[in-house]
Coordinates of C-alpha atoms and ligand atoms in Angstrom, one line a residue:
M1 CA 10.2 55.2 -90.0
C2 CA 13.7 55.7 -88.6
G3 CA 14.4 55.0 -85.0
I4 CA 15.8 57.5 -82.5
V5 CA 17.4 56.9 -79.1
G6 CA 18.9 59.2 -76.5
Y7 CA 20.3 59.0 -73.0
T8 CA 21.6 61.5 -70.5
G9 CA 22.6 60.5 -67.0
P10 CA 25.3 58.8 -64.9
K11 CA 25.6 55.6 -66.9
E12 CA 27.6 55.1 -70.1
A13 CA 25.5 56.4 -72.9
Y14 CA 26.9 54.3 -75.8
P15 CA 25.7 50.8 -74.7
I16 CA 22.3 52.1 -73.9
V17 CA 22.0 53.9 -77.2
I18 CA 23.3 51.0 -79.3
T19 CA 21.1 48.4 -77.6
G20 CA 18.1 50.8 -78.1
L21 CA 18.9 51.1 -81.8
K22 CA 18.9 47.3 -82.2
R23 CA 15.4 47.2 -80.7
L24 CA 14.3 50.0 -83.0
E25 CA 15.8 48.6 -86.2
Y26 CA 12.3 47.5 -87.2
R27 CA 11.8 51.1 -88.0
G28 CA 14.5 51.2 -90.7
Y29 CA 17.9 49.7 -91.3
D30 CA 19.5 51.6 -94.1
S31 CA 22.2 53.2 -91.9
T32 CA 23.1 53.7 -88.3
G33 CA 24.8 56.5 -86.3
V34 CA 25.6 57.7 -82.9
A35 CA 26.7 61.1 -81.5
L36 CA 28.4 61.2 -78.1
L37 CA 29.4 64.2 -75.9
N38 CA 32.7 63.7 -74.1
G39 CA 34.7 66.9 -74.0
G40 CA 33.7 67.5 -77.6
L41 CA 31.2 66.0 -80.0
K42 CA 32.0 62.6 -81.5
V43 CA 29.9 61.2 -84.3
Y44 CA 30.2 57.7 -85.7
K45 CA 27.9 56.6 -88.6
K46 CA 27.8 54.1 -91.3
K47 CA 25.6 52.7 -94.1
G48 CA 24.0 49.4 -93.0
R49 CA 22.7 47.9 -89.8
V50 CA 23.5 48.6 -86.2
A51 CA 25.8 45.6 -85.9
E52 CA 27.9 46.9 -88.8
L53 CA 28.5 50.2 -87.0
E54 CA 29.2 48.4 -83.8
D55 CA 31.9 46.3 -85.5
A56 CA 33.4 49.4 -87.3
I57 CA 33.9 51.4 -84.1
V58 CA 35.4 48.7 -81.8
G59 CA 38.3 50.2 -79.9
K60 CA 37.3 53.8 -80.2
N61 CA 36.8 55.9 -77.1
L62 CA 33.1 55.8 -76.7
H63 CA 33.0 57.0 -73.2
S64 CA 30.2 59.5 -72.6
H65 CA 27.2 60.2 -70.4
T66 CA 25.1 61.9 -73.0
G67 CA 24.4 60.4 -76.4
I68 CA 21.9 60.0 -79.3
G69 CA 21.6 57.4 -82.0
H70 CA 19.7 56.8 -85.2
T71 CA 18.7 54.0 -87.4
R72 CA 17.5 55.2 -90.8
W73 CA 14.9 54.4 -93.4
A74 CA 16.0 56.6 -96.3
T75 CA 13.8 59.3 -97.6
H76 CA 16.0 62.1 -98.9
G77 CA 19.2 60.7 -100.3
E78 CA 20.3 57.1 -100.8
P79 CA 21.5 55.0 -98.0
S80 CA 25.2 56.0 -97.5
D81 CA 27.7 56.9 -94.9
V82 CA 27.3 60.6 -95.6
N83 CA 23.5 60.6 -95.6
A84 CA 23.5 58.6 -92.3
H85 CA 22.4 60.5 -89.2
P86 CA 23.5 62.2 -86.9
H87 CA 24.4 65.2 -89.0
T88 CA 26.7 67.9 -87.7
S89 CA 26.2 71.6 -88.1
A90 CA 28.5 73.9 -90.1
S91 CA 30.3 74.9 -86.9
G92 CA 30.7 71.3 -85.9
K93 CA 29.2 72.1 -82.5
L94 CA 25.7 70.7 -82.9
A95 CA 24.6 67.2 -83.9
M96 CA 21.1 66.2 -84.8
I97 CA 19.0 63.1 -85.6
H98 CA 15.6 63.2 -87.2
N99 CA 12.7 60.9 -87.9
G100 CA 10.3 62.4 -90.5
I101 CA 10.3 64.6 -93.5
I102 CA 10.9 68.4 -93.7
E103 CA 8.7 69.2 -96.6
N104 CA 9.9 72.8 -97.2
Y105 CA 13.6 71.8 -96.9
A106 CA 14.3 72.9 -100.5
Q107 CA 13.2 76.5 -99.7
L108 CA 15.2 76.5 -96.5
K109 CA 18.2 75.0 -98.3
K110 CA 18.0 77.8 -100.9
E111 CA 18.0 80.5 -98.3
L112 CA 21.0 78.9 -96.5
T113 CA 22.9 78.4 -99.7
N114 CA 22.4 82.1 -100.5
K115 CA 24.0 82.8 -97.2
G116 CA 27.1 80.7 -98.1
Y117 CA 26.2 77.4 -96.4
T118 CA 27.3 74.2 -98.1
F119 CA 25.9 70.7 -97.4
S120 CA 27.7 67.4 -97.4
S121 CA 24.6 65.2 -97.5
E122 CA 21.4 65.2 -99.5
T123 CA 19.2 65.1 -96.5
D124 CA 16.5 67.4 -95.3
T125 CA 17.9 66.9 -91.8
E126 CA 21.2 68.6 -92.5
V127 CA 19.3 71.6 -93.8
L128 CA 17.1 71.9 -90.7
L129 CA 20.1 71.6 -88.5
N130 CA 22.0 74.4 -90.2
F131 CA 18.8 76.4 -90.3
I132 CA 18.6 76.0 -86.5
E133 CA 22.3 76.9 -86.1
D134 CA 21.9 80.0 -88.3
I135 CA 19.1 81.2 -86.1
K136 CA 21.1 80.5 -83.0
E137 CA 24.0 82.6 -84.3
N138 CA 22.0 85.4 -85.8
N139 CA 19.6 85.8 -82.9
K140 CA 22.4 85.2 -80.3
C141 CA 20.0 82.9 -78.5
D142 CA 20.4 79.5 -76.9
L143 CA 19.7 76.3 -78.8
E144 CA 16.3 75.8 -77.2
E145 CA 15.1 79.2 -78.5
A146 CA 16.7 78.6 -81.9
V147 CA 14.8 75.3 -82.2
R148 CA 11.6 76.9 -81.3
V149 CA 12.0 79.7 -83.9
A150 CA 13.1 77.2 -86.6
L151 CA 10.2 74.8 -86.0
K152 CA 7.7 77.6 -86.6
R153 CA 9.0 77.8 -90.1
V154 CA 9.1 74.1 -90.8
T155 CA 6.3 72.1 -92.5
G156 CA 6.3 68.3 -92.4
A157 CA 6.8 65.8 -89.7
Y158 CA 9.6 65.3 -87.3
V159 CA 11.1 64.1 -84.1
I160 CA 14.5 65.7 -83.7
L161 CA 17.1 65.2 -81.0
L162 CA 20.0 67.6 -80.7
L163 CA 23.2 67.7 -78.9
D164 CA 25.2 70.9 -78.3
E165 CA 28.9 70.9 -77.3
E166 CA 28.2 73.9 -75.1
N167 CA 25.7 72.0 -72.9
P168 CA 27.2 68.6 -72.6
D169 CA 24.5 67.0 -70.4
T170 CA 21.5 68.2 -72.3
I171 CA 19.4 66.8 -75.2
I172 CA 16.9 69.1 -76.9
A173 CA 14.0 67.2 -78.5
A174 CA 10.9 68.2 -80.4
R175 CA 8.0 66.4 -82.0
K176 CA 5.4 66.8 -84.6
G177 CA 3.8 63.8 -86.3
S178 CA 6.5 61.2 -85.4
P179 CA 6.6 59.4 -82.1
L180 CA 8.7 60.3 -79.1
V181 CA 8.8 58.7 -75.7
I182 CA 10.9 60.0 -72.7
G183 CA 11.7 57.5 -70.0
V184 CA 12.1 59.0 -66.5
G185 CA 14.7 57.4 -64.3
K186 CA 16.5 58.3 -61.1
G187 CA 18.8 61.1 -62.1
E188 CA 18.7 60.0 -65.8
H189 CA 16.4 60.2 -68.8
F190 CA 16.0 58.0 -71.9
L191 CA 14.5 59.0 -75.2
G192 CA 13.2 56.7 -77.9
S193 CA 10.8 56.3 -80.8
D194 CA 9.1 53.8 -78.6
A195 CA 9.6 52.6 -75.1
S196 CA 11.8 49.5 -76.0
P197 CA 15.2 51.2 -75.5
M198 CA 14.4 52.0 -71.8
L199 CA 12.4 48.9 -70.7
E200 CA 15.1 47.5 -68.4
Y201 CA 15.7 50.9 -66.7
T202 CA 12.4 52.5 -66.1
K203 CA 8.6 51.9 -66.5
E204 CA 7.8 55.6 -66.1
V205 CA 7.4 57.3 -69.4
V206 CA 6.2 60.6 -70.9
Y207 CA 4.6 60.5 -74.4
V208 CA 5.6 63.8 -76.0
N209 CA 2.8 65.5 -78.0
D210 CA 2.9 67.3 -81.3
Y211 CA 4.4 70.9 -81.1
E212 CA 6.1 70.1 -77.8
L213 CA 9.8 70.7 -77.1
A214 CA 11.7 68.9 -74.4
I215 CA 14.8 70.0 -72.6
V216 CA 16.2 66.9 -71.2
K217 CA 19.0 66.8 -68.5
P218 CA 19.9 64.0 -66.1
N219 CA 17.9 65.5 -63.2
E220 CA 15.4 67.6 -65.1
L221 CA 12.8 67.2 -67.8
I222 CA 11.2 70.5 -69.0
L223 CA 8.4 70.3 -71.6
K224 CA 7.3 73.4 -73.4
N225 CA 5.1 74.3 -76.3
L226 CA 6.4 76.3 -79.2
G227 CA 5.1 79.4 -77.5
N228 CA 7.7 78.8 -74.7
E229 CA 5.1 78.0 -72.1
K230 CA 5.9 75.2 -69.7
I231 CA 3.7 72.0 -69.8
T232 CA 3.6 69.6 -66.9
P233 CA 4.9 66.2 -68.2
F234 CA 2.2 63.5 -67.8
V235 CA 4.0 60.4 -66.6
T236 CA 2.5 57.0 -67.6
K237 CA 3.4 53.6 -66.3
L238 CA 4.5 51.1 -68.9
D239 CA 2.9 47.7 -68.9
M240 CA 5.5 45.9 -70.9
E241 CA 8.4 43.5 -70.0
L242 CA 11.7 43.1 -71.6
A243 CA 11.0 39.5 -72.5
A244 CA 8.2 40.7 -74.8
I245 CA 10.7 42.3 -77.2
E246 CA 13.3 39.5 -77.2
K247 CA 13.4 36.5 -79.5
G248 CA 13.0 34.0 -76.7
G249 CA 14.9 31.2 -78.4
Y250 CA 13.3 31.5 -81.8
D251 CA 15.3 32.1 -85.0
H252 CA 13.2 35.0 -86.0
F253 CA 10.8 37.4 -84.4
M254 CA 8.4 36.6 -87.2
L255 CA 8.2 32.9 -86.2
K256 CA 8.0 33.8 -82.6
E257 CA 5.1 36.1 -83.3
I258 CA 3.3 33.5 -85.5
V259 CA 3.7 30.9 -82.8
E260 CA 2.5 33.3 -80.1
Q261 CA -0.9 33.7 -81.7
P262 CA -2.9 31.2 -79.5
S263 CA -1.9 33.3 -76.5
T264 CA -2.1 36.7 -78.2
I265 CA -5.6 36.0 -79.5
H266 CA -6.5 34.6 -76.1
D267 CA -5.2 37.8 -74.5
C268 CA -7.3 39.8 -76.8
L269 CA -10.5 37.9 -75.9
R270 CA -9.7 37.7 -72.2
G271 CA -11.8 39.7 -69.9
R272 CA -14.0 40.7 -72.9
L273 CA -15.7 37.6 -74.3
D274 CA -17.7 35.3 -72.0
A275 CA -19.4 32.8 -74.2
N276 CA -21.2 31.1 -71.3
A277 CA -22.6 34.3 -70.0
G278 CA -23.3 35.4 -73.6
T279 CA -21.5 38.8 -73.0
I280 CA -18.9 40.9 -74.7
T281 CA -17.4 43.6 -72.5
M282 CA -15.7 46.3 -74.5
S283 CA -15.8 49.6 -72.7
G284 CA -14.7 51.6 -75.7
I285 CA -17.8 50.3 -77.6
Q286 CA -20.1 50.5 -74.7
D287 CA -19.2 54.2 -74.1
N288 CA -20.1 54.9 -77.8
I289 CA -22.8 52.4 -78.2
E290 CA -25.5 54.9 -79.1
H291 CA -23.3 56.3 -81.8
F292 CA -22.7 52.8 -83.2
K293 CA -26.4 51.9 -83.0
K294 CA -27.4 55.0 -84.9
A295 CA -24.4 55.1 -87.2
N296 CA -25.4 55.8 -90.9
R297 CA -22.0 54.6 -92.0
I298 CA -18.7 53.3 -90.7
I299 CA -15.6 54.4 -92.6
M300 CA -12.5 52.3 -91.9
V301 CA -9.1 53.8 -92.6
A302 CA -5.9 51.9 -92.5
C303 CA -2.7 50.9 -94.4
G304 CA -1.1 47.6 -95.4
T305 CA -2.1 44.5 -93.4
S306 CA -4.3 46.6 -91.2
W307 CA -6.3 47.6 -94.4
H308 CA -6.9 43.9 -95.0
A309 CA -8.3 43.6 -91.5
A310 CA -10.6 46.5 -92.3
L311 CA -11.8 44.8 -95.5
L312 CA -12.8 41.7 -93.6
A313 CA -14.5 43.8 -90.9
E314 CA -16.6 45.4 -93.7
Y315 CA -17.9 42.0 -94.7
I316 CA -18.6 41.0 -91.0
I317 CA -20.1 44.3 -89.9
E318 CA -22.4 44.7 -92.9
E319 CA -23.6 41.1 -92.4
L320 CA -24.1 41.2 -88.7
C321 CA -24.9 44.9 -87.9
R322 CA -26.5 46.0 -91.2
I323 CA -24.4 49.2 -91.1
P324 CA -22.9 50.3 -94.4
V325 CA -19.1 50.2 -94.2
E326 CA -16.5 51.8 -96.5
V327 CA -12.9 50.8 -96.4
E328 CA -10.4 53.5 -97.3
Y329 CA -6.6 53.5 -97.8
A330 CA -5.6 56.2 -95.3
S331 CA -3.2 57.8 -97.9
E332 CA -6.1 58.3 -100.3
F333 CA -8.7 59.3 -97.8
R334 CA -6.5 62.1 -96.3
Y335 CA -6.0 63.9 -99.6
R336 CA -9.4 63.6 -101.2
N337 CA -12.3 65.6 -100.1
P338 CA -14.3 62.7 -98.5
I339 CA -18.0 63.2 -97.6
I340 CA -18.2 62.8 -93.9
N341 CA -21.8 63.1 -92.6
K342 CA -23.1 63.5 -89.0
G343 CA -23.6 60.0 -87.7
D344 CA -20.6 58.6 -89.6
I345 CA -18.0 56.8 -87.5
I346 CA -14.3 56.5 -88.5
V347 CA -12.6 53.4 -87.4
A348 CA -8.8 53.7 -87.7
I349 CA -6.9 50.4 -87.6
S350 CA -3.2 50.3 -86.9
Q351 CA -0.7 48.0 -85.3
S352 CA 1.8 50.7 -84.5
G353 CA -0.7 53.5 -83.9
E354 CA 1.9 55.8 -85.6
T355 CA 1.3 55.3 -89.3
A356 CA 1.5 58.8 -90.7
D357 CA -1.2 58.5 -93.3
T358 CA -3.7 56.9 -90.9
L359 CA -2.9 59.5 -88.2
V360 CA -3.4 62.5 -90.4
A361 CA -6.5 60.9 -92.1
I362 CA -8.2 60.7 -88.7
E363 CA -7.0 64.1 -87.6
R364 CA -8.7 65.6 -90.7
A365 CA -11.9 63.6 -90.1
K366 CA -11.9 64.7 -86.5
E367 CA -11.7 68.4 -87.6
N368 CA -14.8 67.7 -89.7
G369 CA -16.7 66.5 -86.6
A370 CA -16.4 62.7 -87.1
I371 CA -16.2 60.3 -84.2
I372 CA -12.9 58.4 -84.2
F373 CA -12.6 54.9 -83.0
G374 CA -9.2 53.3 -82.8
V375 CA -8.3 49.6 -83.1
V376 CA -4.6 49.8 -82.2
N377 CA -2.0 47.5 -80.8
V378 CA 0.6 49.9 -79.3
V379 CA -0.7 51.2 -76.0
G380 CA -0.3 55.0 -75.7
S381 CA 0.5 55.5 -79.4
S382 CA -0.6 58.6 -81.3
I383 CA -3.7 57.1 -82.9
A384 CA -4.8 55.6 -79.6
R385 CA -4.4 59.0 -78.0
I386 CA -6.3 61.0 -80.6
S387 CA -9.2 58.5 -80.9
D388 CA -12.5 59.3 -79.1
G389 CA -12.8 55.7 -78.1
G390 CA -11.1 52.4 -79.0
A391 CA -10.1 48.9 -78.4
Y392 CA -6.6 47.6 -78.0
T393 CA -5.6 44.4 -79.8
H394 CA -3.4 43.3 -76.9
A395 CA -1.0 41.3 -79.2
G396 CA 2.1 42.6 -77.4
P397 CA 5.1 44.2 -79.1
E398 CA 5.3 43.0 -82.7
I399 CA 8.9 43.3 -83.9
G400 CA 9.0 41.4 -87.2
V401 CA 8.4 43.9 -90.0
A402 CA 5.6 41.7 -91.6
S403 CA 2.6 41.9 -89.4
T404 CA 1.3 38.6 -88.1
K405 CA -0.1 38.4 -84.6
A406 CA -1.3 42.0 -84.7
F407 CA -3.4 41.1 -87.7
T408 CA -5.1 38.2 -86.1
G409 CA -5.6 40.4 -83.0
Q410 CA -7.3 43.0 -85.2
L411 CA -9.6 40.4 -86.7
A412 CA -10.5 39.1 -83.2
V413 CA -11.2 42.7 -81.9
L414 CA -13.2 43.7 -85.0
T415 CA -15.3 40.5 -84.9
M416 CA -16.1 41.1 -81.2
M417 CA -17.0 44.7 -82.0
A418 CA -19.3 43.6 -84.8
L419 CA -21.0 41.0 -82.5
K420 CA -21.4 43.5 -79.7
I421 CA -22.9 46.1 -81.9
A422 CA -25.2 43.6 -83.6
K423 CA -26.4 42.3 -80.3
E424 CA -27.1 45.8 -79.0
K425 CA -28.8 46.7 -82.3
G426 CA -30.8 43.6 -82.4
T427 CA -29.6 42.6 -85.9
I428 CA -28.4 39.2 -84.9
S429 CA -30.4 36.2 -83.6
N430 CA -29.7 34.9 -80.1
D431 CA -28.6 31.5 -81.5
R432 CA -26.2 33.0 -84.0
Y433 CA -24.8 35.3 -81.5
K434 CA -24.2 32.6 -78.9
N435 CA -22.8 30.3 -81.5
L436 CA -20.3 32.9 -82.8
L437 CA -19.2 33.7 -79.3
L438 CA -18.4 30.0 -78.8
E439 CA -16.7 29.9 -82.1
L440 CA -14.5 32.9 -81.3
E441 CA -13.6 31.5 -77.9
A442 CA -12.4 28.3 -79.6
V443 CA -10.0 30.1 -81.9
P444 CA -6.8 30.0 -79.8
E445 CA -7.1 26.2 -79.5
K446 CA -7.7 25.8 -83.2
V447 CA -4.7 28.0 -84.0
S448 CA -2.6 25.8 -81.8
A449 CA -3.8 22.8 -83.8
I450 CA -2.8 24.5 -87.1
L451 CA 0.6 25.3 -85.7
K452 CA 1.3 21.7 -84.9
N453 CA 1.2 21.0 -88.7
A454 CA 3.6 23.8 -89.6
E455 CA 6.0 21.2 -91.1
D456 CA 3.5 20.4 -93.8
L457 CA 3.6 24.0 -94.9
K458 CA 7.4 23.9 -94.9
K459 CA 7.3 21.1 -97.4
I460 CA 4.9 23.0 -99.6
A461 CA 7.1 26.1 -99.3
L462 CA 10.2 24.2 -100.4
K463 CA 8.4 22.9 -103.4
Y464 CA 7.4 26.3 -104.7
K465 CA 10.2 28.5 -103.5
G466 CA 11.6 28.9 -107.0
A467 CA 8.3 30.5 -108.4
S468 CA 8.6 34.0 -109.7
D469 CA 4.9 34.8 -109.3
A470 CA 2.0 33.5 -107.3
L471 CA -1.7 34.1 -107.2
F472 CA -3.8 34.0 -104.0
L473 CA -7.6 33.5 -104.5
G474 CA -10.5 33.5 -102.0
R475 CA -14.1 34.4 -102.0
G476 CA -16.3 36.2 -99.5
Y477 CA -14.8 36.3 -96.0
N478 CA -11.7 34.7 -97.3
F479 CA -11.0 37.3 -100.0
P480 CA -9.2 39.7 -97.6
I481 CA -7.1 36.7 -96.5
A482 CA -6.1 36.1 -100.1
L483 CA -4.9 39.7 -100.2
E484 CA -3.0 39.3 -97.0
G485 CA -1.5 36.0 -98.1
A486 CA -0.2 37.7 -101.3
L487 CA 1.2 40.7 -99.3
K488 CA 3.0 38.4 -96.9
L489 CA 4.6 36.4 -99.6
K490 CA 5.7 39.6 -101.4
E491 CA 7.1 41.2 -98.3
I492 CA 9.3 38.4 -97.1
S493 CA 10.1 36.3 -100.1
Y494 CA 10.3 39.0 -102.8
I495 CA 8.1 36.7 -105.0
H496 CA 5.6 38.8 -107.0
A497 CA 2.2 37.8 -105.7
E498 CA -1.3 39.1 -106.3
G499 CA -4.5 38.5 -104.3
Y500 CA -7.8 38.4 -106.1
P501 CA -11.4 37.5 -105.5
A502 CA -11.4 34.0 -106.9
A503 CA -14.1 34.7 -109.5
E504 CA -12.5 38.0 -110.6
M505 CA -9.4 36.1 -111.6
K506 CA -11.1 35.3 -114.9
H507 CA -10.9 39.0 -115.7
G508 CA -7.2 39.2 -116.2
P509 CA -5.0 37.1 -113.9
I510 CA -6.0 33.9 -115.5
A511 CA -3.8 35.0 -118.4
L512 CA -0.8 34.3 -116.2
V513 CA -1.8 30.7 -115.4
D514 CA 0.5 28.0 -116.8
E515 CA 2.3 25.0 -115.3
N516 CA 4.7 27.2 -113.4
L517 CA 2.2 29.4 -111.6
P518 CA 1.4 28.4 -108.0
V519 CA -2.2 29.4 -107.2
V520 CA -3.1 29.4 -103.5
F521 CA -6.8 29.0 -102.9
I522 CA -8.3 29.7 -99.5
A523 CA -11.2 27.3 -99.9
T524 CA -12.5 26.5 -96.4
K525 CA -16.1 25.2 -96.2
D526 CA -18.4 28.1 -96.4
S527 CA -21.4 29.3 -98.5
Y528 CA -19.1 29.9 -101.5
H529 CA -17.5 26.4 -101.4
E530 CA -19.0 25.0 -104.6
K531 CA -18.2 28.2 -106.4
I532 CA -14.6 28.1 -105.4
V533 CA -14.4 24.4 -106.3
S534 CA -15.3 25.5 -109.9
N535 CA -12.6 28.2 -109.8
I536 CA -10.0 25.5 -108.8
Q537 CA -11.1 23.5 -111.8
E538 CA -10.6 26.5 -114.0
I539 CA -7.0 26.8 -112.9
K540 CA -6.4 23.1 -113.2
A541 CA -7.7 23.1 -116.7
R542 CA -4.9 25.5 -117.5
K543 CA -2.3 23.4 -115.7
G544 CA -1.8 25.9 -112.8
K545 CA -0.4 24.4 -109.6
V546 CA -3.1 24.5 -106.9
I547 CA -2.3 24.8 -103.2
A548 CA -5.5 24.7 -101.3
I549 CA -6.2 25.7 -97.7
I550 CA -9.3 23.6 -96.8
T551 CA -11.4 22.5 -93.9
E552 CA -10.7 19.2 -92.2
G553 CA -13.0 16.6 -93.7
D554 CA -13.2 18.2 -97.1
D555 CA -13.1 15.2 -99.5
V556 CA -13.6 17.1 -102.7
I557 CA -10.7 19.5 -103.1
P558 CA -7.9 17.0 -102.2
G559 CA -8.7 15.2 -105.5
M560 CA -8.1 18.2 -107.6
A561 CA -5.4 20.2 -105.8
D562 CA -1.6 19.6 -106.0
D563 CA -1.2 20.3 -102.4
V564 CA -3.6 20.8 -99.5
F565 CA -3.3 22.1 -96.0
Y566 CA -6.2 21.4 -93.5
V567 CA -7.6 23.9 -91.0
P568 CA -10.2 23.0 -88.3
A569 CA -13.8 23.6 -89.2
A570 CA -15.2 26.9 -88.1
D571 CA -18.1 29.3 -88.9
E572 CA -17.4 31.2 -92.1
I573 CA -17.1 34.5 -90.2
I574 CA -14.5 33.0 -87.9
A575 CA -12.6 30.8 -90.4
P576 CA -10.5 33.7 -91.9
I577 CA -8.6 34.0 -88.6
L578 CA -7.6 30.4 -89.0
S579 CA -6.8 30.6 -92.7
T580 CA -4.4 33.4 -92.0
I581 CA -2.0 31.2 -90.1
P582 CA -1.1 29.0 -93.1
M583 CA -0.6 32.2 -95.1
Q584 CA 1.9 33.4 -92.6
L585 CA 3.8 30.1 -92.3
L586 CA 3.9 29.5 -96.0
S587 CA 5.5 32.9 -96.6
Y588 CA 7.8 32.5 -93.6
Y589 CA 9.2 29.2 -94.9
V590 CA 9.5 30.5 -98.5
G591 CA 11.4 33.5 -97.2
I592 CA 13.7 31.4 -95.1
A593 CA 14.3 29.0 -97.9
K594 CA 15.3 31.9 -100.1
G595 CA 17.7 33.3 -97.5
V596 CA 15.7 36.5 -96.9
D597 CA 16.1 38.3 -93.6
V598 CA 12.4 37.8 -92.9
D599 CA 12.4 40.1 -89.8
K600 CA 13.9 43.0 -91.8
P601 CA 13.0 42.5 -95.5
R602 CA 14.6 44.9 -97.9
N603 CA 13.2 48.4 -98.3
L604 CA 10.4 47.9 -95.8
A605 CA 9.9 49.4 -92.3
K606 CA 7.5 48.5 -89.7
S607 CA 6.3 51.8 -88.6
V608 CA 5.7 54.1 -91.6
T609 CA 5.8 57.5 -90.0
V610 CA 6.4 59.3 -93.3
E611 CA 3.6 59.7 -95.8
Ligands
LIG1 C1 4.0 48.9 -92.8 C2 4.2 47.5 -92.1 C3 2.9 46.6 -92.3 C4 1.7 47.4 -91.7 C5 1.6 48.8 -92.3 C6 0.5 49.6 -91.6 O1 3.8 48.7 -94.1 O2 5.3 46.9 -92.7 O3 3.1 45.4 -91.6 O4 0.6 46.6 -92.0 O5 2.8 49.5 -92.2 O6 1.0 49.8 -90.3 P1 0.1 50.0 -89.0 O7 1.1 50.1 -87.9 O8 -0.7 51.2 -89.2 O9 -0.8 48.8 -88.9

């Protein structure tokens, strides 16, 4: 979490930094700040969003060719003007922004306090900055050396960018655990938590690795390790256009991203799935096919929505490939002492590719000899780079904090993976394989058909927007979608919602059912259909309000549900991708009706780079 931006070069720094911050606001929006070098150091910062800072500093002299900016997701210290970044050092000569957590900051703070330092904020960042300055003064060294020495003492995760009044065209940057991209222009450099702040200026970027330090000047980029040895920057070409990160006429990124799904799923399948030829081409799987065929177990690690994709993949892979699958919350997996045997494959699923828990979980597993396979959306992200093999979801940049198109992309990739492995292993019949390929190929068109009926979900949303709680129930392949539906509603409408396996609801949640409780059933036609019909009856018998997502042609459930929404018929393995769309739209419309900023719901951040 937190977004960082930097610029040094001939252009005006402020407009680049402020525009970059707006693009990175998905990473946190508790406060905003910029530091500019122009003769001396100028710092402007404020609690609240980027636009609020922009308004507050209209008319100030913002002229500068070197600047840094920060948008914060608060960890240490409440969101406030004083806790906002950039922080300035005791001398007032250094300014620093930080994304991450300095875990041993209390110890460092104690040492500095004993030396007479005082702190104006509650942040770990101000402590690290003064620690760096203290080393600089005591060791009579330059800032670069002081940063290197300081970072050897630091535990935790960070990307830091520093400005020094004495070197007005230089930004010093360092990374461990949080993402840092440097854009290489002609006589200028850009820095960002991702590449979005630099898209219109350059397509050439360097992804900085852990324990690397960058000395960034307009005409020079020097990368070093913490041992002061130079590293040749590896320049990568970005494959992303500015339009991909703009709203393109939609009111919200979330809606744009929901509506984009026919094409993002198509992009995900394109070049991989050929139903006519009966082939799936996924080089990441092919390169590791012997491992997958022989795998004793697949362990999936993920967080949030990506965890729900993992859960559905468990059902599909066990069914089609007959490989045991375990699904782990990355935050739990990394701290316990999991048993990883030879022949186990870890599949990490992540939209951002930067989620701290997922990243560290796979780092640990890798140290123990596991093979890591990444299912990631952001190209070049940390998880993608650390994985031994992988498959991108190709959903394009996802800006809305609540994940939508990345989730359906994950489901499409994981289903293709399962089909490919099953085919290679011989655990699927030719007919079933061919049929599922055709079914998968038809998904984009069916998603388009669902989107055409979005207004029906709007009406349902308006009817239930006043609810204080909601239950989401599904069985089998639709159970993970019930979890996802509940998470979406919670995230963007602030309605308390729980997802449950429909039968399990009798063991507790049924106590909540009364005439005020909306219960969303994902009840498409599958092998559990009769069972879920009984569960609907159980809710109706207790006067609960039933909203059912059902298959076109279902003539049983409409007679018992209060509201229904139809999705096209599909194989039960493929149907969850379709059932996801009404979950997203329902939450979106409830969120809008309640006046929630659905792209940036309170307290959340899109890329959780702290544990
Ligand atoms: C945050 C986001 C979720 C996302 C989760 C995992 O909580 O708000 O939308 O599912 O992180 O993120 P990842 O990037 O690893 O998929």
